[in-house]
Amino acid sequence: MIHKLRLAIRNDLEAPEEARHFGSGWLSGVAALVLSIASLCLLLGERLQGIFSTQALSPLYALPQFTLMLQVLLVASFLLACSNLVLRRNRILGFTAILLVLLTITIAETLNAQAARASGVALSLDWFVLNILLTGLLFIPLEKLFGRLTQQALFRDEWREDLFYFLISSVFVQTLTLFTLAPAMTIVHHTGDWATLRQTIASQPLWLQVIEIMFLTDFVQYWFHRAFHQVPFLWGFHAVHHSAKKMDWLAGSRMHIVEIVGLRSMTVVPMYALGFAESALHLYILLVYLNATFVHANVRFNVEWLKPLIVTPRFHHWHHGIEKEAIDVNFAIHFPLFDKLFGTYYMPKNQWPSGYGIGGHPVPNGYWKQFMYPFKK
């Protein structure tokens, strides 16, 4: 039964373009489904904070407006689902959304809030919901208004794999943070005599600290990124990221968990070891998160005067290009300067790659097959 329901939902989400036009009920059905899932996850985060929420979002549940926000999401989901039921012959998205709304209301009525934590780590469903809503609301309209490949569907090939990668990296954000901060905290612990240096760095203007963090982390990430291309064993992990055959706002989330831990562990070292202010760290993390999504997005922005200064989508798309010339180029995340200095810069004028992925497409489809891919001969 659940398998049939899942296939029915998937088939309607991936419906052909002629069945997704405005007025067909498809858009309202998708929106209703997204909002109903978001409502359920946020409620579970609030009622079971020791299991399904991240500590950083605890103040959200203490807000008096939280209940009102949840009610607005539920009402909006219900109304959109009704619109789907009226307009669309295939009503599976609307019916599913209504079932999730009813389930959320039932849980809200029967389950009291349990804020006690059995451990310091929980599955961050709330973090996943807020992440997907933030990036989706920002980048889906951008891709629809300024898309380069205008025929590429929202639910394109392999969207389910990439959404699952997004889910995994979000719900395990607290566990990943424990691993990734360990090297930096060890260095801080053994460099107590750097206190004066750290105070001096933290006293700089906020904007200057953010720029310094961008340069330092980009330098570290450039060499980390390049190593994952040129060391055969490491390439097995990074090949998972390059296996995406379509580029959009969700494609950047496809990263092997081993690479995520290694990359974040190395890039946070200069941020914490040198003592940058917490406000600068938080601002940088927000910027790099949005930037990483933007450079993978299916957008046609091609501002030539920005090309030498900062990484643009076209610059990074060439890093993912399937052409022979796109192999081992454009490793920088923020500043093309590093690729120019170290001989890996490639940007043919006003051209985009003809396709994406790896020659021969050796990486299998599916999250668990891709998880095991680096460990197989």
Protein backbone atom coordinates (compact mmCIF):
# COMPACT_ATOMS: atom_id res chain seq x y z
CA MET A 1 0.00 0.00 0.00
CA ILE A 2 2.73 2.48 1.00
CA HIS A 3 4.79 1.48 -2.04
CA LYS A 4 1.83 2.11 -4.37
CA LEU A 5 1.17 5.47 -2.71
CA ARG A 6 4.81 6.47 -3.08
CA LEU A 7 4.83 5.55 -6.77
CA ALA A 8 1.58 7.42 -7.37
CA ILE A 9 2.97 10.57 -5.74
CA ARG A 10 6.24 10.25 -7.66
CA ASN A 11 4.45 9.80 -10.98
CA ASP A 12 2.35 12.92 -10.50
CA LEU A 13 5.34 14.99 -9.36
CA GLU A 14 7.19 13.89 -12.51
CA ALA A 15 4.18 14.41 -14.78
CA PRO A 16 4.93 15.60 -18.35
CA GLU A 17 5.07 19.32 -18.99
CA GLU A 18 1.67 19.47 -20.67
CA ALA A 19 0.08 18.09 -17.47
CA ARG A 20 1.79 20.65 -15.22
CA HIS A 21 0.57 23.93 -16.71
CA PHE A 22 -0.91 26.71 -14.59
CA GLY A 23 -4.54 25.90 -13.79
CA SER A 24 -4.07 22.13 -13.94
CA GLY A 25 -3.92 21.82 -10.14
CA TRP A 26 -0.37 20.47 -10.24
CA LEU A 27 1.24 23.54 -8.68
CA SER A 28 -1.31 23.71 -5.85
CA GLY A 29 -0.86 19.98 -5.23
CA VAL A 30 2.93 20.27 -5.00
CA ALA A 31 2.69 23.33 -2.73
CA ALA A 32 0.12 21.59 -0.49
CA LEU A 33 2.33 18.52 -0.17
CA VAL A 34 5.44 20.57 0.68
CA LEU A 35 3.63 22.67 3.30
CA SER A 36 1.96 19.65 4.91
CA ILE A 37 5.31 17.85 5.24
CA ALA A 38 6.90 21.03 6.61
CA SER A 39 4.10 21.40 9.18
CA LEU A 40 4.43 17.80 10.36
CA CYS A 41 8.23 18.02 10.69
CA LEU A 42 8.11 21.33 12.57
CA LEU A 43 5.47 19.97 14.96
CA LEU A 44 7.58 16.87 15.65
CA GLY A 45 10.57 19.15 16.22
CA GLU A 46 8.60 21.18 18.75
CA ARG A 47 6.88 18.28 20.55
CA LEU A 48 9.88 15.93 20.56
CA GLN A 49 12.81 18.29 20.89
CA GLY A 50 15.06 15.58 22.25
CA ILE A 51 14.62 13.49 19.10
CA PHE A 52 13.73 15.61 16.07
CA SER A 53 15.14 19.10 16.56
CA THR A 54 18.43 20.92 16.59
CA GLN A 55 19.56 22.88 19.65
CA ALA A 56 20.18 25.99 17.57
CA LEU A 57 16.46 26.24 16.76
CA SER A 58 15.18 25.84 20.33
CA PRO A 59 14.40 29.60 20.60
CA LEU A 60 12.04 29.22 17.62
CA TYR A 61 9.71 26.97 19.62
CA ALA A 62 9.66 29.39 22.54
CA LEU A 63 8.23 32.17 20.38
CA PRO A 64 4.54 32.91 21.03
CA GLN A 65 4.08 33.19 17.26
CA PHE A 66 5.22 29.61 16.60
CA THR A 67 1.76 28.07 17.07
CA LEU A 68 0.20 30.72 14.82
CA MET A 69 2.85 30.08 12.13
CA LEU A 70 2.12 26.35 12.26
CA GLN A 71 -1.62 26.97 11.98
CA VAL A 72 -1.09 29.23 8.96
CA LEU A 73 0.98 26.51 7.26
CA LEU A 74 -1.72 23.90 7.93
CA VAL A 75 -4.56 26.10 6.66
CA ALA A 76 -2.58 27.05 3.54
CA SER A 77 -1.79 23.40 2.87
CA PHE A 78 -5.44 22.40 3.28
CA LEU A 79 -6.72 25.14 0.95
CA LEU A 80 -4.11 24.34 -1.70
CA ALA A 81 -4.98 20.64 -1.42
CA CYS A 82 -8.68 21.48 -1.98
CA SER A 83 -7.68 23.44 -5.07
CA ASN A 84 -5.81 20.37 -6.34
CA LEU A 85 -8.86 18.16 -5.72
CA VAL A 86 -11.08 20.53 -7.71
CA LEU A 87 -8.75 21.20 -10.65
CA ARG A 88 -6.90 17.95 -11.21
CA ARG A 89 -8.06 14.54 -12.37
CA ASN A 90 -5.16 12.84 -10.57
CA ARG A 91 -5.80 13.98 -6.99
CA ILE A 92 -3.09 11.99 -5.20
CA LEU A 93 -1.07 15.07 -4.14
CA GLY A 94 -4.12 16.80 -2.66
CA PHE A 95 -5.37 13.69 -0.83
CA THR A 96 -1.89 13.00 0.58
CA ALA A 97 -1.52 16.59 1.77
CA ILE A 98 -4.91 16.46 3.54
CA LEU A 99 -3.96 13.18 5.24
CA LEU A 100 -0.72 14.75 6.47
CA VAL A 101 -2.60 17.83 7.73
CA LEU A 102 -5.00 15.59 9.67
CA LEU A 103 -2.08 13.57 11.05
CA THR A 104 -0.35 16.77 12.18
CA ILE A 105 -3.50 18.02 13.91
CA THR A 106 -3.97 14.64 15.62
CA ILE A 107 -0.39 14.64 16.92
CA ALA A 108 -0.76 18.24 18.09
CA GLU A 109 -3.87 17.30 20.07
CA THR A 110 -2.47 14.14 21.66
CA LEU A 111 1.28 14.68 22.13
CA ASN A 112 2.59 17.04 24.77
CA ALA A 113 5.86 18.90 24.25
CA GLN A 114 8.86 16.93 25.49
CA ALA A 115 11.84 19.26 25.65
CA ALA A 116 14.11 17.02 27.71
CA ARG A 117 17.13 15.68 25.83
CA ALA A 118 18.34 12.15 26.30
CA SER A 119 21.58 13.08 24.54
CA GLY A 120 23.29 16.07 23.01
CA VAL A 121 22.43 14.99 19.47
CA ALA A 122 19.08 14.73 17.73
CA LEU A 123 17.76 14.27 14.20
CA SER A 124 17.28 17.84 12.95
CA LEU A 125 14.04 17.55 11.02
CA ASP A 126 13.32 21.20 11.72
CA TRP A 127 16.67 22.23 10.24
CA PHE A 128 15.87 20.24 7.08
CA VAL A 129 12.46 21.90 6.73
CA LEU A 130 13.79 25.44 7.15
CA ASN A 131 16.71 24.74 4.81
CA ILE A 132 14.55 23.35 2.03
CA LEU A 133 11.96 26.11 2.38
CA LEU A 134 14.59 28.87 2.39
CA THR A 135 16.55 27.61 -0.60
CA GLY A 136 13.46 26.49 -2.49
CA LEU A 137 11.71 29.84 -2.09
CA LEU A 138 14.87 31.66 -3.20
CA PHE A 139 16.12 29.53 -6.07
CA ILE A 140 13.07 27.89 -7.66
CA PRO A 141 11.68 31.29 -8.76
CA LEU A 142 15.19 32.35 -9.88
CA GLU A 143 15.50 29.27 -12.07
CA LYS A 144 12.03 29.75 -13.51
CA LEU A 145 12.57 33.45 -14.28
CA PHE A 146 16.24 33.34 -15.32
CA GLY A 147 16.78 29.68 -16.17
CA ARG A 148 19.44 28.75 -18.71
CA LEU A 149 17.88 25.42 -19.66
CA THR A 150 14.25 26.52 -19.66
CA GLN A 151 12.87 23.05 -20.47
CA GLN A 152 14.48 21.44 -17.42
CA ALA A 153 11.72 20.30 -15.06
CA LEU A 154 11.61 21.07 -11.35
CA PHE A 155 11.40 17.33 -10.66
CA ARG A 156 14.10 16.40 -13.18
CA ASP A 157 15.98 13.10 -13.37
CA GLU A 158 17.59 12.05 -10.08
CA TRP A 159 15.83 14.75 -8.04
CA ARG A 160 14.90 12.13 -5.42
CA GLU A 161 18.55 11.15 -4.85
CA ASP A 162 19.59 14.79 -4.44
CA LEU A 163 16.69 15.53 -2.09
CA PHE A 164 17.74 12.54 0.02
CA TYR A 165 21.31 13.92 0.15
CA PHE A 166 19.82 17.24 1.29
CA LEU A 167 17.82 15.40 3.96
CA ILE A 168 20.81 13.43 5.27
CA SER A 169 23.12 16.45 5.54
CA SER A 170 20.37 18.44 7.29
CA VAL A 171 19.00 15.93 9.81
CA PHE A 172 22.50 14.90 10.89
CA VAL A 173 23.80 18.48 11.08
CA GLN A 174 24.51 18.23 14.82
CA THR A 175 26.40 14.93 14.48
CA LEU A 176 28.38 16.27 11.53
CA THR A 177 29.22 19.40 13.50
CA LEU A 178 30.73 17.33 16.32
CA PHE A 179 33.04 15.58 13.86
CA THR A 180 33.95 18.62 11.79
CA LEU A 181 34.78 20.90 14.72
CA ALA A 182 37.04 18.35 16.43
CA PRO A 183 40.31 19.25 14.58
CA ALA A 184 39.78 23.01 14.98
CA MET A 185 38.94 22.70 18.69
CA THR A 186 42.02 20.55 19.25
CA ILE A 187 44.21 23.26 17.70
CA VAL A 188 42.52 25.97 19.78
CA HIS A 189 43.07 23.90 22.93
CA HIS A 190 46.81 23.60 22.27
CA THR A 191 47.41 27.21 21.20
CA GLY A 192 46.43 29.17 24.27
CA ASP A 193 49.36 31.53 23.68
CA TRP A 194 47.56 32.85 20.58
CA ALA A 195 45.07 34.75 22.74
CA THR A 196 46.40 38.21 21.81
CA LEU A 197 46.34 37.37 18.09
CA ARG A 198 42.78 36.09 18.35
CA GLN A 199 41.62 39.21 20.20
CA THR A 200 43.19 41.42 17.54
CA ILE A 201 41.51 39.50 14.70
CA ALA A 202 38.13 39.48 16.43
CA SER A 203 38.29 43.25 16.98
CA GLN A 204 38.47 44.00 13.24
CA PRO A 205 35.42 45.36 11.37
CA LEU A 206 32.88 42.65 10.61
CA TRP A 207 33.05 43.07 6.82
CA LEU A 208 36.83 42.73 6.86
CA GLN A 209 36.67 39.55 8.94
CA VAL A 210 34.19 38.00 6.51
CA ILE A 211 36.44 38.78 3.51
CA GLU A 212 39.46 37.35 5.34
CA ILE A 213 37.53 34.18 6.19
CA MET A 214 36.49 33.83 2.54
CA PHE A 215 40.11 34.05 1.34
CA LEU A 216 41.48 31.68 3.98
CA THR A 217 38.79 29.05 3.58
CA ASP A 218 38.93 29.30 -0.20
CA PHE A 219 42.68 28.70 -0.17
CA VAL A 220 42.23 25.62 2.04
CA GLN A 221 39.27 24.38 0.04
CA TYR A 222 41.06 24.89 -3.28
CA TRP A 223 43.79 22.41 -2.32
CA PHE A 224 41.37 20.03 -0.59
CA HIS A 225 39.15 20.09 -3.67
CA ARG A 226 42.10 19.59 -6.01
CA ALA A 227 43.38 16.65 -3.95
CA PHE A 228 39.98 14.95 -4.25
CA HIS A 229 40.33 15.20 -8.02
CA GLN A 230 43.91 14.03 -8.34
CA VAL A 231 44.28 11.32 -5.67
CA PRO A 232 42.53 8.22 -7.09
CA PHE A 233 41.11 6.95 -3.78
CA LEU A 234 39.78 10.39 -2.84
CA TRP A 235 38.31 10.86 -6.31
CA GLY A 236 35.97 7.94 -5.59
CA PHE A 237 34.24 10.07 -2.95
CA HIS A 238 34.20 13.26 -5.02
CA ALA A 239 32.98 11.40 -8.12
CA VAL A 240 29.64 11.09 -6.33
CA HIS A 241 29.29 14.89 -6.42
CA HIS A 242 30.25 14.98 -10.11
CA SER A 243 27.84 12.19 -11.04
CA ALA A 244 24.92 14.65 -11.27
CA LYS A 245 23.85 14.87 -14.92
CA LYS A 246 21.66 17.95 -14.37
CA MET A 247 22.59 21.15 -12.58
CA ASP A 248 20.15 23.07 -10.42
CA TRP A 249 19.75 24.46 -6.89
CA LEU A 250 19.46 20.94 -5.46
CA ALA A 251 22.43 19.35 -7.29
CA GLY A 252 25.04 20.84 -4.94
CA SER A 253 23.69 18.77 -2.04
CA ARG A 254 24.95 15.55 -3.66
CA MET A 255 28.10 14.93 -1.62
CA HIS A 256 29.45 11.77 -0.02
CA ILE A 257 29.32 11.95 3.78
CA VAL A 258 33.07 11.26 4.01
CA GLU A 259 33.84 14.26 1.82
CA ILE A 260 31.47 16.48 3.80
CA VAL A 261 33.21 15.65 7.07
CA GLY A 262 36.68 16.10 5.58
CA LEU A 263 35.90 19.32 3.77
CA ARG A 264 34.19 21.01 6.70
CA SER A 265 36.88 19.84 9.13
CA MET A 266 39.62 21.49 7.08
CA THR A 267 37.83 24.70 6.15
CA VAL A 268 36.74 25.57 9.69
CA VAL A 269 40.32 25.30 11.03
CA PRO A 270 41.41 28.84 10.03
CA MET A 271 38.08 30.31 11.16
CA TYR A 272 38.32 28.97 14.71
CA ALA A 273 42.09 28.71 15.17
CA LEU A 274 42.62 32.39 14.33
CA GLY A 275 39.79 33.56 16.56
CA PHE A 276 37.37 35.32 14.21
CA ALA A 277 34.28 36.72 15.93
CA GLU A 278 31.21 34.49 16.19
CA SER A 279 29.13 37.03 14.25
CA ALA A 280 31.62 36.89 11.36
CA LEU A 281 31.53 33.08 11.39
CA HIS A 282 27.75 32.99 11.30
CA LEU A 283 27.58 35.52 8.48
CA TYR A 284 30.17 33.62 6.46
CA ILE A 285 28.35 30.30 6.95
CA LEU A 286 25.13 31.87 5.63
CA LEU A 287 26.96 33.38 2.64
CA VAL A 288 28.80 30.19 1.71
CA TYR A 289 25.60 28.16 2.05
CA LEU A 290 23.72 30.44 -0.34
CA ASN A 291 26.71 30.73 -2.67
CA ALA A 292 27.15 26.95 -2.92
CA THR A 293 23.50 26.63 -3.93
CA PHE A 294 23.70 29.54 -6.38
CA VAL A 295 26.77 28.35 -8.33
CA HIS A 296 25.09 24.99 -9.01
CA ALA A 297 21.78 26.58 -9.99
CA ASN A 298 20.26 26.43 -13.46
CA VAL A 299 20.54 30.17 -14.11
CA ARG A 300 21.85 32.04 -17.14
CA PHE A 301 23.53 34.95 -15.32
CA ASN A 302 26.71 35.82 -17.22
CA VAL A 303 28.07 39.12 -15.89
CA GLU A 304 31.43 39.39 -17.62
CA TRP A 305 32.91 42.08 -15.34
CA LEU A 306 32.35 39.84 -12.31
CA LYS A 307 34.11 36.90 -13.94
CA PRO A 308 37.67 37.77 -12.74
CA LEU A 309 36.53 38.72 -9.23
CA ILE A 310 34.19 36.06 -7.87
CA VAL A 311 33.02 32.57 -8.76
CA THR A 312 29.88 32.65 -10.90
CA PRO A 313 27.51 29.83 -11.94
CA ARG A 314 29.17 29.59 -15.39
CA PHE A 315 32.61 29.23 -13.74
CA HIS A 316 31.42 26.36 -11.55
CA HIS A 317 29.32 24.75 -14.26
CA TRP A 318 32.53 24.35 -16.26
CA HIS A 319 33.95 22.48 -13.27
CA HIS A 320 31.08 20.01 -13.71
CA GLY A 321 31.19 20.01 -17.52
CA ILE A 322 31.48 16.71 -19.36
CA GLU A 323 33.89 18.11 -21.98
CA LYS A 324 37.52 17.01 -21.93
CA GLU A 325 38.59 20.63 -21.33
CA ALA A 326 36.50 20.73 -18.13
CA ILE A 327 38.51 18.02 -16.37
CA ASP A 328 40.40 19.27 -13.29
CA VAL A 329 39.64 22.98 -13.67
CA ASN A 330 37.96 25.73 -11.62
CA PHE A 331 38.47 24.39 -8.10
CA ALA A 332 37.87 27.69 -6.25
CA ILE A 333 34.62 28.31 -4.42
CA HIS A 334 34.80 32.09 -3.96
CA PHE A 335 37.71 33.62 -5.89
CA PRO A 336 38.94 32.54 -9.37
CA LEU A 337 42.27 34.12 -8.39
CA PHE A 338 43.46 30.80 -6.93
CA ASP A 339 42.79 28.93 -10.17
CA LYS A 340 44.65 31.62 -12.10
CA LEU A 341 47.61 31.46 -9.72
CA PHE A 342 47.87 27.67 -9.83
CA GLY A 343 47.06 27.09 -13.51
CA THR A 344 43.59 25.54 -13.32
CA TYR A 345 41.45 28.40 -14.64
CA TYR A 346 39.14 27.70 -17.60
CA MET A 347 36.43 30.05 -18.87
CA PRO A 348 35.77 30.10 -22.63
CA LYS A 349 34.02 33.34 -23.50
CA ASN A 350 30.22 33.21 -23.43
CA GLN A 351 30.13 29.40 -23.55
CA TRP A 352 28.53 26.86 -21.23
CA PRO A 353 29.20 23.12 -21.00
CA SER A 354 27.20 20.93 -23.37
CA GLY A 355 26.43 18.51 -20.53
CA TYR A 356 27.35 17.46 -17.00
CA GLY A 357 28.65 14.39 -15.25
CA ILE A 358 31.58 12.01 -15.75
CA GLY A 359 32.58 10.41 -19.03
CA GLY A 360 30.91 7.01 -19.24
CA HIS A 361 28.86 7.83 -16.13
CA PRO A 362 30.45 5.11 -13.94
CA VAL A 363 28.79 6.14 -10.67
CA PRO A 364 25.55 4.14 -10.11
CA ASN A 365 22.21 5.76 -9.31
CA GLY A 366 20.78 5.66 -5.80
CA TYR A 367 22.08 6.97 -2.49
CA TRP A 368 23.27 3.69 -0.96
CA LYS A 369 24.97 2.48 -4.13
CA GLN A 370 26.75 5.83 -4.34
CA PHE A 371 27.67 5.59 -0.66
CA MET A 372 29.45 2.29 -1.30
CA TYR A 373 30.94 3.31 -4.66
CA PRO A 374 34.30 4.70 -3.30
CA PHE A 375 34.94 1.49 -1.36
CA LYS A 376 34.53 -0.82 -4.34
CA LYS A 377 37.32 -1.70 -6.73
